[in-house]
Coordinates of C-alpha atoms in Angstrom, one line a residue:
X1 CA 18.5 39.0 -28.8
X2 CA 19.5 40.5 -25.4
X3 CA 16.4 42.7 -25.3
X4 CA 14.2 39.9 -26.0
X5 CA 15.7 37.8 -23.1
X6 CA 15.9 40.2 -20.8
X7 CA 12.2 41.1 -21.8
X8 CA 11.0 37.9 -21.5
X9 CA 12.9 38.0 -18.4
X10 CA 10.6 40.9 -17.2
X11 CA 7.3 39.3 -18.0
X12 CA 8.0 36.0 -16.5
X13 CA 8.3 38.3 -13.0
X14 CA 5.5 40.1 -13.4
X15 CA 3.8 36.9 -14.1
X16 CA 4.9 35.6 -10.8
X17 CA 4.3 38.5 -8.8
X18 CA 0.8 39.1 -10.6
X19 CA 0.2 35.7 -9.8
X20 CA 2.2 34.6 -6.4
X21 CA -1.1 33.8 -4.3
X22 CA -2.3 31.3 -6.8
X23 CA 1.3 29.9 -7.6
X24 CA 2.0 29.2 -4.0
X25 CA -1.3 27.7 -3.0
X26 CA -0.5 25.2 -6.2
X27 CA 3.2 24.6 -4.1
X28 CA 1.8 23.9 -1.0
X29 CA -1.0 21.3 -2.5
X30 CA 1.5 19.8 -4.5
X31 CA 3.3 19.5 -1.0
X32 CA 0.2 18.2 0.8
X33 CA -0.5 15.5 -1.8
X34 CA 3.0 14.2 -1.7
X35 CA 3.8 13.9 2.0
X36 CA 0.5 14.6 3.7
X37 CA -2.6 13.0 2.1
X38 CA -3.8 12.3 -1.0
X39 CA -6.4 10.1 -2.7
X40 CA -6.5 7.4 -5.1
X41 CA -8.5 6.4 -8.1
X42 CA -9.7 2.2 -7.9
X43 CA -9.7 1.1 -11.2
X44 CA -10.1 -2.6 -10.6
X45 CA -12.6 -4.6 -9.0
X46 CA -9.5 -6.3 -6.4
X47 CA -11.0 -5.0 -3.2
X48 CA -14.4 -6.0 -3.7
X49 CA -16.6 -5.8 -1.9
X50 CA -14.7 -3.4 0.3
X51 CA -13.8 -0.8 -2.7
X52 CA -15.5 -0.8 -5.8
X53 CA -14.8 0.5 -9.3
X54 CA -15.0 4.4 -9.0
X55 CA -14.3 4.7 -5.7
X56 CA -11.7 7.8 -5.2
X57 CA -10.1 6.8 -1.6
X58 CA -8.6 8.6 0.9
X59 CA -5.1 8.4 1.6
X60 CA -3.1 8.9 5.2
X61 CA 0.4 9.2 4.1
X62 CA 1.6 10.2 7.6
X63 CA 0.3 7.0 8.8
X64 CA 3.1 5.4 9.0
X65 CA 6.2 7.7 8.0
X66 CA 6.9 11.1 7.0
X67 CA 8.6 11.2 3.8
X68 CA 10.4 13.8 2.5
X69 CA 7.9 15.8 -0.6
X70 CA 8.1 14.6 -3.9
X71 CA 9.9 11.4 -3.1
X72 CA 9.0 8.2 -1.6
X73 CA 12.0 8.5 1.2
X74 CA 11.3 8.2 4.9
X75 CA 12.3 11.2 7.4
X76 CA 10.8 9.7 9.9
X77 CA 8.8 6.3 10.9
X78 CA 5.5 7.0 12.1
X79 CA 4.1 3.5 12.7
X80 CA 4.2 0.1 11.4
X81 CA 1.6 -1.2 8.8
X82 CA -1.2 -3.6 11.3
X83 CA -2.9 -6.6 10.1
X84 CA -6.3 -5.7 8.5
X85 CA -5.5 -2.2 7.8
X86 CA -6.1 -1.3 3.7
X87 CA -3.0 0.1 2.8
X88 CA -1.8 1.6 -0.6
X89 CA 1.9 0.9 -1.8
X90 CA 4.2 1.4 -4.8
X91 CA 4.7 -2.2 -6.2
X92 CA 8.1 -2.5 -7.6
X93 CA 7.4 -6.0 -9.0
X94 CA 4.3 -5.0 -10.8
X95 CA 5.1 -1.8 -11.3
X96 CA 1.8 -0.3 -9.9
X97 CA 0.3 1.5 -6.9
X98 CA -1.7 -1.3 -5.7
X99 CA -4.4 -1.2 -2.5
X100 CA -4.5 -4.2 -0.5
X101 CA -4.8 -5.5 3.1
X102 CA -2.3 -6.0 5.0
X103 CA -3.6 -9.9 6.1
X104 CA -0.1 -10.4 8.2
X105 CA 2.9 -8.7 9.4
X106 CA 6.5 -10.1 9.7
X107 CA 6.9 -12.8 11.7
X108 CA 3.3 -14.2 11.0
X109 CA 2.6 -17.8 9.8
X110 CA 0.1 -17.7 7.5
X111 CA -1.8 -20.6 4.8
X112 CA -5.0 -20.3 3.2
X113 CA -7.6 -23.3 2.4
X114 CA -10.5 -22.8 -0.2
X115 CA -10.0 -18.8 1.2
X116 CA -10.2 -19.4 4.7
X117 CA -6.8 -18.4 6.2
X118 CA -5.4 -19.9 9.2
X119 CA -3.0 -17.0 10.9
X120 CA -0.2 -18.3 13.2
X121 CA -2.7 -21.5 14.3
X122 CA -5.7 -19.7 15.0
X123 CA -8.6 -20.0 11.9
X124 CA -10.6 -16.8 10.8
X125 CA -13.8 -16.8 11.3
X126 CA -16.1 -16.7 8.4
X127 CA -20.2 -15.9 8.2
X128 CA -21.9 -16.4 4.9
X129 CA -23.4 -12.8 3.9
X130 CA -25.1 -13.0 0.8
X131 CA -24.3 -15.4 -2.6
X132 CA -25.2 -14.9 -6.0
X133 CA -25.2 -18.1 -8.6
X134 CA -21.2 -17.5 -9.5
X135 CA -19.7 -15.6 -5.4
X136 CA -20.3 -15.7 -2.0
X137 CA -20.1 -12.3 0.0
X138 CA -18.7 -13.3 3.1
X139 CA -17.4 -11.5 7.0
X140 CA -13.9 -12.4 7.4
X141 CA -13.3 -11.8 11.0
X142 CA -10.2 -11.7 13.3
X143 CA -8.2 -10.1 16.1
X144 CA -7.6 -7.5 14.3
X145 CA -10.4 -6.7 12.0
X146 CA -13.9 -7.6 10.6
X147 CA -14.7 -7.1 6.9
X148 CA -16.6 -8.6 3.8
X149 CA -14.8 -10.6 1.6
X150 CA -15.6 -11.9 -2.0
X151 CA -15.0 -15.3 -3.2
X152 CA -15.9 -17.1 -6.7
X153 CA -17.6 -20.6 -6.3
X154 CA -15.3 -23.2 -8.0
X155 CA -12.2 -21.4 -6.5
X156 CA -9.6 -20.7 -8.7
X157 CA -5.5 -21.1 -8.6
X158 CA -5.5 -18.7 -5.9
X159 CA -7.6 -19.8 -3.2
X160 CA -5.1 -22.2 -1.6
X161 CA -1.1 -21.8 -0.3
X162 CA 1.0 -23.9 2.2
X163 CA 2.2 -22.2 5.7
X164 CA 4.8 -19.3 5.0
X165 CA 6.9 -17.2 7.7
X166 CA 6.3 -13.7 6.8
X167 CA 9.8 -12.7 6.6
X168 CA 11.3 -9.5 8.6
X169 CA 10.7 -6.1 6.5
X170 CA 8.0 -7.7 4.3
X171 CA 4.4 -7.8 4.6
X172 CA 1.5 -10.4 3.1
X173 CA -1.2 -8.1 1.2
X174 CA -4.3 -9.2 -0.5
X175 CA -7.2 -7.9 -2.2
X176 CA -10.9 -8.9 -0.4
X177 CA -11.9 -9.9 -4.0
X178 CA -9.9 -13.4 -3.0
X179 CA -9.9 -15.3 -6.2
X180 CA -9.3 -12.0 -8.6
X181 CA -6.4 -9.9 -6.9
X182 CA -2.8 -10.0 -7.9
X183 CA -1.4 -10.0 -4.4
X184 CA 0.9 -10.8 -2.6
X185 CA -0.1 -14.6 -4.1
X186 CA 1.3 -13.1 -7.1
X187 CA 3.9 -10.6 -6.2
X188 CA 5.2 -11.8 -3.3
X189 CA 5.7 -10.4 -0.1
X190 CA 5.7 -6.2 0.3
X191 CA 8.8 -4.6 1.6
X192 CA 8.1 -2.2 3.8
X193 CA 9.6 0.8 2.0
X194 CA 6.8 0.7 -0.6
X195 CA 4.3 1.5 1.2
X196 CA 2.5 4.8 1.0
X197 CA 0.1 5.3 3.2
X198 CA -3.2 3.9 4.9
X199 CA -6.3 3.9 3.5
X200 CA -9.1 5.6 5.4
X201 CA -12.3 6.4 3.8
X202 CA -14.0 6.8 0.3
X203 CA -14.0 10.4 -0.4
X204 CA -16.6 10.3 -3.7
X205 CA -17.5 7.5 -5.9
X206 CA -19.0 7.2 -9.5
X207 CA -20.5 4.9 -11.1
X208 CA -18.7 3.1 -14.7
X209 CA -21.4 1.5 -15.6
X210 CA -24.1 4.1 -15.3
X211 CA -22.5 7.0 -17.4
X212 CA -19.9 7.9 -13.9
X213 CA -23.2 8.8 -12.2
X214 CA -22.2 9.7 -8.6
X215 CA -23.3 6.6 -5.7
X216 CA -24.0 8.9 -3.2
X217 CA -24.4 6.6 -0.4
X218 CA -20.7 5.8 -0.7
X219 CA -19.6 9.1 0.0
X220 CA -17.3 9.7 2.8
X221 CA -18.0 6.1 3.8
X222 CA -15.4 4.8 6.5
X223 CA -12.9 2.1 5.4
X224 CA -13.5 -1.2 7.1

């Protein structure tokens, strides 16, 4: 029995040093996916018309801390989370990484009317893009940011909420697909722990519907 271990012993060190290129470069991705960058499947349709289903994102977790690898703890703050920036967090009530938009920051009063949100007084602006017979495609603009946004027509149980103070720590995310995101109109507010990084670009996208046939014009598209 002591032969066998100390055999097995034996191979598992040739093994490594056989092998120690290949192991380490599989270390120091591992590393670079946890704390560095890293990108994210989109499963949903939530950040339509932003993100679609397929969509494999591009993730900036030095954005806004350095964490510590393999664990969601901050070494060091990098930067706070802006209004209109997509961001990607670990949702502890839904127990999910989500991607949202960060739509206001704490100390913000926000409400929303028929999805048009009114941010500490001052009204978006809003353009009509495009509509089919069931949405309307529409540029949400602000301060901070421009982007399309998708709404259903009829509304739904989530178009609408009274003025709220976004509280210290927390953040008010939603999805650009207004009236079919589980948001922060759901969840609540997002502490600012759980976030994980920014979103930047789309790094490849395929297509569900058409056998995961690449859509090559989405490639390396910059995040709005």
């Amino acid at each position: 029995m002591r032969n066998s271990g100390y055999l097995a012993l034996l191979n598992c060190h040739a093994l490594i040093k056989n092998h120690a290129g290949f192991i380490c470069f599989i270390l120091l991705m591992s590393v670079f996916r946890s704390a560095v960058a890293d990108w994210n499947d989109v499963p949903t349709g939530s950040m339509q018309p932003t993100i679609v289903e397929g969509d494999r994102v591009y993730i900036d977790k030095l954005a806004y801390d350095v964490n510590l690898p393999f664990a969601q703890v901050s070494l060091v703050k990098v930067a706070e989370p802006q209004a209109g920036e997509i961001a990607v967090f670990n949702s502890a009530v839904s127990n999910k990484r989500l991607i949202k938009r960060v739509i206001a920051v704490p100390g913000d009063t926000v409400a929303m009317l028929n999805n048009r949100l009114l941010i500490n007084g001052q009204p978006l602006n809003y353009q009509l893009i495009s509509q089919t017979e069931q949405e309307w495609i529409w540029q949400e603009a602000s301060q901070a940011n421009t982007h399309l946004i998708k709404t259903r027509k009829g509304g739904s149980s989530l178009d609408s909420f009274h003025s709220v103070v976004v509280p210290a720590g927390q953040y008010l995310m939603m999805g650009d697909n207004r009236d079919s995101s589980a948001d922060s109109r759901v969840i609540g507010f997002v502490p600012r722990h759980e976030f994980i990084g920014r979103a930047e670009s789309i790094v490849l996208s395929f297509d569900y519907d058409d056998y995961y046939l690449p859509r090559k014009d989405r490639w390396f598209k910059k995040l709005m």
